[in-house]
CSV table of C-alpha atoms and ligand atoms in Angstrom, one decimal:
chain,number,residue,atom,x,y,z
A,1,MET,CA,60.4,155.0,204.0
A,2,ARG,CA,57.9,155.3,207.0
A,3,ASN,CA,57.5,158.1,209.3
A,4,GLN,CA,58.7,157.5,212.9
A,5,LYS,CA,57.7,159.8,215.8
A,6,LYS,CA,60.9,160.1,218.2
A,7,SER,CA,59.7,159.7,221.6
A,8,HIS,CA,58.6,155.9,220.4
A,9,PRO,CA,60.7,152.9,218.8
A,10,GLY,CA,60.6,152.4,215.2
A,11,PHE,CA,58.5,149.9,213.4
A,12,ALA,CA,61.9,147.6,213.1
A,13,THR,CA,63.2,147.7,216.9
A,14,ARG,CA,59.8,147.3,218.2
A,15,ALA,CA,59.2,144.2,215.5
A,16,ILE,CA,62.5,143.0,216.9
A,17,HIS,CA,62.5,144.0,220.6
A,18,THR,CA,58.6,143.8,221.2
A,19,GLY,CA,57.7,140.9,223.1
A,20,GLN,CA,60.7,139.6,222.2
A,21,GLU,CA,62.9,140.7,224.9
A,22,ALA,CA,65.8,138.1,226.3
A,23,ASP,CA,64.3,134.9,228.4
A,24,ARG,CA,64.3,136.4,231.7
A,25,GLU,CA,65.6,132.5,233.2
A,26,THR,CA,68.6,131.5,230.9
A,27,GLY,CA,68.7,135.2,228.5
A,28,ALA,CA,68.5,133.6,225.5
A,29,VAL,CA,67.9,135.9,223.2
A,30,THR,CA,65.1,134.2,221.0
A,31,VAL,CA,61.5,133.8,222.4
A,32,PRO,CA,61.8,130.2,223.6
A,33,ILE,CA,59.0,127.8,222.2
A,34,TYR,CA,57.3,126.6,225.3
A,35,ALA,CA,55.6,123.2,224.2
A,36,THR,CA,53.7,122.1,226.5
A,37,SER,CA,49.8,121.3,227.8
A,38,THR,CA,49.8,122.0,230.6
A,39,TYR,CA,51.5,123.3,233.6
A,40,LEU,CA,52.8,123.0,237.5
A,41,GLN,CA,50.4,124.5,239.8
A,42,GLU,CA,51.9,125.2,243.2
A,43,GLY,CA,48.3,124.7,245.0
A,44,LEU,CA,44.9,125.2,244.4
A,45,GLY,CA,44.5,128.2,242.9
A,46,GLN,CA,48.3,129.5,242.5
A,47,ASN,CA,50.0,128.8,239.3
A,48,LYS,CA,52.1,131.8,237.6
A,49,GLY,CA,49.2,133.0,235.2
A,50,TYR,CA,49.2,129.8,233.0
A,51,GLU,CA,47.3,127.0,233.2
A,52,TYR,CA,46.5,125.1,230.4
A,53,ALA,CA,47.9,125.4,226.7
A,54,ARG,CA,44.5,126.3,225.0
A,55,VAL,CA,43.7,129.1,227.1
A,56,SER,CA,47.6,130.9,227.2
A,57,ASN,CA,51.0,130.1,226.3
A,58,PRO,CA,54.4,131.9,227.1
A,59,THR,CA,55.2,131.8,224.0
A,60,ARG,CA,51.8,132.5,222.1
A,61,THR,CA,51.8,135.7,224.6
A,62,ARG,CA,55.1,137.2,223.2
A,63,LEU,CA,53.6,137.0,219.7
A,64,GLU,CA,50.1,138.8,220.4
A,65,THR,CA,51.9,141.8,222.2
A,66,ASN,CA,54.4,141.8,219.4
A,67,LEU,CA,51.3,141.9,217.1
A,68,ALA,CA,49.5,144.0,218.8
A,69,ALA,CA,52.3,147.1,218.6
A,70,LEU,CA,53.1,146.8,215.2
A,71,GLU,CA,49.0,147.5,214.5
A,72,GLY,CA,49.1,150.1,217.0
A,73,GLY,CA,46.1,147.8,219.2
A,74,VAL,CA,45.8,147.6,222.7
A,75,ALA,CA,46.0,143.9,222.7
A,76,SER,CA,45.7,141.1,220.1
A,77,ARG,CA,44.5,137.5,219.8
A,78,VAL,CA,46.0,134.9,217.8
A,79,PHE,CA,44.4,131.9,215.8
A,80,ALA,CA,45.5,128.5,213.4
A,81,SER,CA,44.9,130.2,210.3
A,82,GLY,CA,43.6,134.1,208.7
A,83,MET,CA,40.0,132.0,208.4
A,84,ALA,CA,40.0,131.1,212.5
A,85,ALA,CA,41.0,135.3,213.1
A,86,ILE,CA,37.9,136.0,210.9
A,87,ASN,CA,35.4,133.2,212.1
A,88,ALA,CA,36.8,134.4,216.1
A,89,ILE,CA,35.4,138.2,214.8
A,90,CYS,CA,32.1,136.9,213.6
A,91,THR,CA,31.7,134.9,217.1
A,92,MET,CA,31.0,138.4,218.8
A,93,TYR,CA,27.7,138.8,216.9
A,94,LYS,CA,24.9,137.0,216.8
A,95,SER,CA,21.5,135.8,215.1
A,96,GLY,CA,19.9,138.7,213.4
A,97,ASP,CA,22.7,141.1,213.6
A,98,HIS,CA,23.7,142.2,210.0
A,99,VAL,CA,27.4,142.2,208.2
A,100,VAL,CA,28.6,144.9,205.5
A,101,ALA,CA,31.4,143.1,203.8
A,102,GLY,CA,33.5,144.2,200.5
A,103,HIS,CA,32.2,142.9,197.4
A,104,ASN,CA,35.6,142.0,196.2
A,105,LEU,CA,37.1,139.8,199.0
A,106,TYR,CA,39.4,137.0,199.1
A,107,GLY,CA,37.6,133.4,198.8
A,108,GLY,CA,37.8,132.3,201.1
A,109,VAL,CA,35.9,134.9,203.5
A,110,PRO,CA,32.2,135.1,201.7
A,111,ARG,CA,32.9,131.3,201.9
A,112,LEU,CA,32.7,131.2,205.5
A,113,PHE,CA,29.9,134.5,205.4
A,114,ASN,CA,27.7,132.4,202.8
A,115,GLN,CA,28.1,129.1,203.7
A,116,VAL,CA,28.8,128.7,207.1
A,117,LEU,CA,27.7,131.9,209.4
A,118,ALA,CA,24.4,132.5,207.0
A,119,GLY,CA,23.1,129.5,208.7
A,120,TYR,CA,23.5,130.8,212.2
A,121,GLY,CA,21.5,133.7,211.0
A,122,ILE,CA,23.6,136.6,210.7
A,123,GLU,CA,23.0,138.3,207.5
A,124,PHE,CA,26.1,139.6,204.8
A,125,THR,CA,25.2,142.7,202.4
A,126,TYR,CA,27.8,143.0,199.8
A,127,VAL,CA,28.9,146.5,198.5
A,128,ASP,CA,31.8,148.0,196.7
A,129,THR,CA,33.8,149.4,199.8
A,130,SER,CA,35.7,151.5,197.8
A,131,ASP,CA,32.8,154.0,197.5
A,132,ALA,CA,32.5,155.2,201.0
A,133,LYS,CA,28.9,156.1,200.4
A,134,ARG,CA,27.9,152.9,199.8
A,135,VAL,CA,29.2,151.8,202.6
A,136,ASP,CA,27.0,154.3,204.6
A,137,ARG,CA,23.7,153.7,202.6
A,138,ALA,CA,24.3,150.0,203.1
A,139,ILE,CA,24.1,150.4,206.8
A,140,ARG,CA,20.8,149.6,208.5
A,141,LYS,CA,20.0,149.5,212.4
A,142,ALA,CA,20.9,145.9,213.0
A,143,THR,CA,24.4,146.4,211.0
A,144,ARG,CA,27.0,145.5,213.8
A,145,MET,CA,30.5,145.1,211.6
A,146,VAL,CA,31.5,146.8,208.7
A,147,TYR,CA,34.5,144.3,206.7
A,148,VAL,CA,37.2,145.9,204.4
A,149,GLU,CA,39.9,144.0,202.6
A,150,THR,CA,42.1,146.5,201.2
A,151,PRO,CA,43.5,146.7,198.9
A,152,THR,CA,41.3,143.6,197.7
A,153,ASN,CA,42.4,140.5,196.6
A,154,PRO,CA,42.9,140.4,193.2
A,155,LEU,CA,41.3,143.3,192.1
A,156,MET,CA,43.8,146.0,193.8
A,157,ALA,CA,40.8,148.3,194.9
A,158,LEU,CA,41.2,150.2,197.6
A,159,SER,CA,39.0,151.4,200.8
A,160,ASP,CA,39.1,154.9,201.7
A,161,ILE,CA,39.8,153.4,205.7
A,162,ARG,CA,39.7,157.0,207.2
A,163,ALA,CA,36.3,157.9,205.3
A,164,ILE,CA,34.7,154.8,206.2
A,165,SER,CA,36.0,155.0,210.1
A,166,GLN,CA,34.0,158.1,210.1
A,167,ILE,CA,30.6,156.8,208.7
A,168,CYS,CA,31.4,153.9,211.5
A,169,ARG,CA,31.7,155.9,214.2
A,170,ARG,CA,28.3,158.4,213.5
A,171,LYS,CA,26.5,155.0,213.0
A,172,GLY,CA,27.8,153.0,216.3
A,173,VAL,CA,29.1,150.2,214.1
A,174,ASP,CA,32.6,148.2,214.4
A,175,LEU,CA,35.4,148.3,211.4
A,176,VAL,CA,37.2,145.7,210.6
A,177,VAL,CA,40.3,145.9,208.4
A,178,ASP,CA,42.0,142.5,206.6
A,179,ASN,CA,45.8,144.4,206.6
A,180,THR,CA,47.0,140.8,205.4
A,181,PHE,CA,48.2,142.8,201.8
A,182,MET,CA,50.0,145.6,203.2
A,183,SER,CA,51.1,144.6,206.5
A,184,PRO,CA,51.3,147.0,209.1
A,185,TYR,CA,54.5,148.1,207.6
A,186,PHE,CA,53.1,149.6,204.6
A,187,GLN,CA,49.0,150.6,206.5
A,188,GLN,CA,48.2,151.0,209.5
A,189,PRO,CA,44.1,150.9,209.7
A,190,ILE,CA,44.0,151.5,213.7
A,191,ALA,CA,45.5,155.0,213.1
A,192,LEU,CA,43.2,156.1,210.5
A,193,GLY,CA,40.6,154.6,212.8
A,194,ALA,CA,40.0,151.1,212.6
A,195,ASP,CA,38.3,149.2,215.7
A,196,MET,CA,40.2,145.9,214.9
A,197,VAL,CA,42.7,145.0,212.4
A,198,VAL,CA,43.2,141.0,210.8
A,199,HIS,CA,46.3,139.8,209.6
A,200,SER,CA,46.5,135.9,208.0
A,201,THR,CA,49.8,135.7,209.2
A,202,THR,CA,50.9,133.3,207.0
A,203,LYS,CA,51.4,136.0,204.4
A,204,PHE,CA,53.6,138.4,204.8
A,205,LEU,CA,54.0,138.2,209.0
A,206,ASN,CA,55.4,135.3,208.9
A,207,GLY,CA,56.8,135.6,205.5
A,208,HIS,CA,58.7,132.6,204.9
A,209,SER,CA,55.3,130.0,203.8
A,210,ASP,CA,56.4,127.9,206.4
A,211,GLY,CA,53.7,128.2,208.6
A,212,LEU,CA,49.8,129.4,208.4
A,213,GLY,CA,48.4,131.4,210.9
A,214,GLY,CA,45.8,135.0,211.8
A,215,VAL,CA,45.5,137.5,213.9
A,216,VAL,CA,42.6,139.5,215.1
A,217,VAL,CA,44.8,143.3,216.6
A,218,CYS,CA,42.6,144.7,218.4
A,219,THR,CA,41.7,148.3,219.9
A,220,ARG,CA,39.2,148.3,223.1
A,221,PRO,CA,40.6,145.4,226.1
A,222,GLU,CA,36.8,144.5,225.9
A,223,GLN,CA,37.0,143.0,222.4
A,224,ALA,CA,40.6,141.0,223.5
A,225,GLU,CA,38.6,139.5,226.3
A,226,GLN,CA,35.7,138.1,224.4
A,227,LEU,CA,38.4,136.8,222.0
A,228,GLY,CA,40.7,135.7,224.4
A,229,PHE,CA,37.5,133.9,225.4
A,230,VAL,CA,36.9,132.7,221.9
A,231,GLN,CA,40.6,131.1,222.3
A,232,LYS,CA,39.6,129.2,225.3
A,233,ALA,CA,36.2,128.5,224.5
A,234,ALA,CA,36.8,127.0,220.6
A,235,GLY,CA,39.7,126.3,220.6
A,236,ALA,CA,41.6,127.3,217.0
A,237,ILE,CA,44.6,128.4,218.6
A,238,LEU,CA,48.0,128.7,217.3
A,239,SER,CA,50.6,126.2,218.4
A,240,PRO,CA,53.7,127.7,220.1
A,241,PHE,CA,56.1,126.4,217.3
A,242,GLU,CA,54.1,128.5,214.6
A,243,CYS,CA,53.6,131.6,216.8
A,244,TRP,CA,57.7,131.1,217.0
A,245,LEU,CA,58.0,130.7,213.5
A,246,VAL,CA,55.9,134.3,213.4
A,247,LEU,CA,58.1,136.0,216.1
A,248,ARG,CA,61.1,134.7,213.9
A,249,GLY,CA,59.6,136.4,210.5
A,250,VAL,CA,58.3,139.7,211.6
A,251,LYS,CA,61.6,140.1,212.9
A,252,THR,CA,62.8,141.1,209.4
A,253,LEU,CA,59.1,142.0,208.6
A,254,ALA,CA,61.0,146.1,207.3
A,255,VAL,CA,63.6,145.3,205.2
A,256,ARG,CA,61.5,142.3,203.8
A,257,MET,CA,58.6,144.8,202.8
A,258,GLU,CA,61.3,148.1,201.8
A,259,GLN,CA,62.0,145.3,199.0
A,260,HIS,CA,58.9,143.7,198.4
A,261,ASP,CA,58.0,147.5,197.5
A,262,ARG,CA,60.6,148.1,195.1
A,263,SER,CA,60.8,145.3,193.5
A,264,GLY,CA,56.7,145.1,192.8
A,265,ARG,CA,57.0,148.2,191.3
A,266,MET,CA,59.8,147.3,189.0
A,267,VAL,CA,58.1,144.2,188.2
A,268,ALA,CA,54.2,146.4,188.3
A,269,ALA,CA,55.9,148.9,185.5
A,270,PHE,CA,57.4,146.3,183.5
A,271,LEU,CA,54.1,144.5,183.0
A,272,ASP,CA,52.6,147.7,182.0
A,273,LYS,CA,55.4,148.0,179.6
A,274,HIS,CA,54.6,144.5,178.4
A,275,LYS,CA,52.8,144.5,175.1
A,276,LYS,CA,50.9,140.5,176.1
A,277,VAL,CA,49.6,142.3,179.2
A,278,LYS,CA,46.5,143.8,178.6
A,279,LYS,CA,45.6,145.4,181.8
A,280,VAL,CA,48.1,145.9,185.5
A,281,PHE,CA,46.5,146.3,188.8
A,282,TYR,CA,48.9,147.9,191.1
A,283,PRO,CA,48.3,151.0,193.3
A,284,GLY,CA,51.9,152.0,192.5
A,285,LEU,CA,51.0,152.5,188.5
A,286,PRO,CA,49.9,156.9,188.4
A,287,GLY,CA,47.7,154.8,186.2
A,288,HIS,CA,45.5,153.1,189.5
A,289,PRO,CA,42.1,155.0,190.1
A,290,GLN,CA,42.5,155.1,193.2
A,291,HIS,CA,47.3,156.1,193.4
A,292,ALA,CA,46.0,159.2,195.0
A,293,LEU,CA,44.5,157.1,197.7
A,294,ALA,CA,47.4,154.7,197.8
A,295,LYS,CA,49.9,157.7,198.8
A,296,LYS,CA,47.6,159.1,201.3
A,297,GLN,CA,47.2,155.6,203.5
A,298,MET,CA,49.8,153.4,202.3
A,299,THR,CA,53.3,154.6,203.2
A,300,GLY,CA,54.3,152.0,200.2
A,301,PHE,CA,52.5,150.0,197.7
A,302,GLY,CA,53.8,146.5,198.3
A,303,ALA,CA,54.2,143.5,196.3
A,304,MET,CA,50.9,142.4,195.4
A,305,ILE,CA,50.7,142.8,191.4
A,306,SER,CA,47.3,141.3,189.3
A,307,PHE,CA,47.4,141.8,185.1
A,308,GLU,CA,45.2,140.5,182.3
A,309,THR,CA,46.8,138.1,180.1
A,310,GLY,CA,43.2,138.0,177.9
A,311,SER,CA,42.2,134.7,178.3
A,312,LEU,CA,42.3,131.4,180.3
A,313,SER,CA,44.6,129.9,177.5
A,314,ASN,CA,46.5,132.5,177.9
A,315,ALA,CA,47.2,132.7,181.7
A,316,ARG,CA,47.8,128.4,181.6
A,317,LYS,CA,50.5,129.2,178.4
A,318,MET,CA,52.0,131.7,180.6
A,319,LEU,CA,51.4,130.2,184.1
A,320,ARG,CA,53.1,126.3,183.0
A,321,LYS,CA,56.4,128.2,181.9
A,322,VAL,CA,56.8,130.3,185.5
A,323,ARG,CA,60.5,128.6,186.6
A,324,VAL,CA,61.6,131.0,189.1
A,325,CYS,CA,58.3,132.2,189.9
A,326,SER,CA,56.3,129.2,191.5
A,327,LEU,CA,52.7,128.5,190.4
A,328,GLY,CA,51.0,128.0,193.9
A,329,GLU,CA,48.1,129.8,196.0
A,330,SER,CA,48.8,131.8,199.2
A,331,LEU,CA,51.6,135.0,199.2
A,332,GLY,CA,53.8,137.4,200.5
A,333,GLY,CA,56.4,134.5,201.0
A,334,VAL,CA,60.2,135.4,200.2
A,335,GLU,CA,59.4,133.9,196.8
A,336,THR,CA,57.5,134.8,194.3
A,337,LEU,CA,54.7,133.2,194.4
A,338,ILE,CA,52.3,133.1,191.1
A,339,SER,CA,48.8,132.0,190.8
A,340,HIS,CA,45.5,132.2,189.2
A,341,PRO,CA,42.7,133.6,191.1
A,342,ALA,CA,39.7,132.2,188.7
A,343,THR,CA,40.5,128.5,189.5
A,344,MET,CA,42.7,129.2,192.5
A,345,THR,CA,41.5,131.4,195.2
A,346,HIS,CA,38.4,132.7,194.2
A,347,ALA,CA,36.9,129.1,192.6
A,348,ALA,CA,34.5,128.9,195.3
A,349,LEU,CA,33.1,132.8,194.5
A,350,GLY,CA,31.9,130.6,190.9
A,351,GLU,CA,31.8,132.1,187.5
A,352,GLN,CA,28.5,134.5,188.1
A,353,GLY,CA,30.4,135.6,191.5
A,354,ARG,CA,33.5,136.8,189.8
A,355,LYS,CA,31.9,137.8,186.6
A,356,ALA,CA,30.5,140.4,189.2
A,357,ILE,CA,33.2,141.9,190.4
A,358,GLY,CA,35.2,141.5,187.5
A,359,ILE,CA,37.7,138.4,187.9
A,360,THR,CA,38.3,137.2,184.7
A,361,ASP,CA,39.9,133.4,183.2
A,362,GLY,CA,43.0,135.3,181.9
A,363,MET,CA,43.7,137.2,185.2
A,364,VAL,CA,47.2,136.5,187.4
A,365,ARG,CA,47.9,137.3,190.5
A,366,ILE,CA,51.8,138.0,191.0
A,367,SER,CA,53.4,137.9,195.1
A,368,VAL,CA,56.4,139.8,193.8
A,369,GLY,CA,59.7,138.0,196.0
A,370,ILE,CA,62.8,139.3,197.1
A,371,GLU,CA,65.2,137.1,194.9
A,372,ASN,CA,67.1,139.7,192.4
A,373,VAL,CA,64.8,141.3,190.6
A,374,GLU,CA,66.2,141.1,187.1
A,375,ASP,CA,65.6,137.2,187.4
A,376,ILE,CA,61.9,137.5,188.3
A,377,LEU,CA,61.8,140.1,185.0
A,378,ALA,CA,63.6,137.8,182.7
A,379,ASP,CA,61.1,134.8,184.1
A,380,LEU,CA,58.2,136.7,183.4
A,381,ASP,CA,59.2,138.3,180.0
A,382,GLN,CA,60.1,134.4,178.9
A,383,ALA,CA,56.7,133.1,180.1
A,384,LEU,CA,54.9,135.7,178.7
A,385,ALA,CA,56.4,135.0,175.4
A,386,ALA,CA,54.6,131.2,175.2
A,387,ILE,CA,51.2,133.7,175.0
B,1,PLP,C1,42.9,138.5,202.6
B,1,PLP,C2,43.4,137.4,202.9
B,1,PLP,N1,42.6,137.4,204.3
B,1,PLP,C3,42.6,136.2,205.1
B,1,PLP,C4,43.1,135.6,204.2
B,1,PLP,C5,43.1,133.8,204.9
B,1,PLP,O1,44.1,133.6,205.5
B,1,PLP,P1,44.6,131.6,205.8
B,1,PLP,O2,45.0,131.0,204.3
B,1,PLP,O3,45.6,132.2,206.6
B,1,PLP,O4,43.4,131.2,206.5
B,1,PLP,C6,43.8,134.9,203.5
B,1,PLP,C7,44.4,133.9,202.3
B,1,PLP,O5,44.5,133.6,201.4
B,1,PLP,C8,44.1,136.4,202.3
B,1,PLP,O6,44.5,136.6,201.0
């Protein structure tokens, strides 16, 4: 259970009410979906604060207010996907700027950095951010941003957000944290010193695997202003309907995360004892090398677990057999999703790239859903029997 300051509404209350106030005109208790591309103007230069839907939309405003409150930021800006949100952050930097990034990120991020943004003159250095000293050493005069995912996808390595934020502060560099795996329910990077937080809302924030989205939560008004300009100028905004899906999803974030965490711990313990499983990567296990840091900077361990089956053929055999667990990319939904990083989420890294960071062909990743946990365990047990 997370701590809660007395004077401040608790997390679940903010999730359900902040930005989600009843509609002023009708009293509707859910935020209306403003399916409109434009707004009536009363005269030249006279409007109600909304002019054109790429620039702003009331459903979007509500979601941006809500997500900023959940992460403890001053404002947030939502985009068409997590990648669009990450790309929007990068447009705040320019040719000649340097970025230090984690060496084990969701595969789509280095793909964007290396195959798109490097062509515009932004330089990237990848380091193991689980060692804050390496981040310190990699920062140069031209460094503008340190980009960290914690825990990482799929190796579940942690980075010490507070330690890295102190380095960034000292050197005048922005720290951006991808908080997708933990959600603001279990990890609050801004309270630990991050300058911006990014999410693929596609995952736990939405929680129902029915919409793509991304958000950047800001700590300074000028960041929100700049990102608002990027929404208007580049146009990769989140549609009103998908904003509404996230607004609906976050209402149950607290209860979902509690159950994801309870079941996650049970599945990790089960896999850890299973004779067909060679290794389990889960920060909640006492054997995880950063278990102490996990207890310090997170208020739960979450639902993301990776484990080693020993070979591609073993992974293939077990994944063919799963029935309750759905084989597929993505994570954070109510349904248990199981995937094979080497051929799915991290295929873009190439064999050498994966080998360099320790992603093997036998590795399987599971996003534990909120079905009855005994059904998930029985499914994994029968699937592992195929190895
Ligand atoms: C940690 C993390 N960050 C960002 C992304 C990208 O998000 P999206 O798929 O919504 O573009 C993903 C996608 O899997 C992810 O796992």
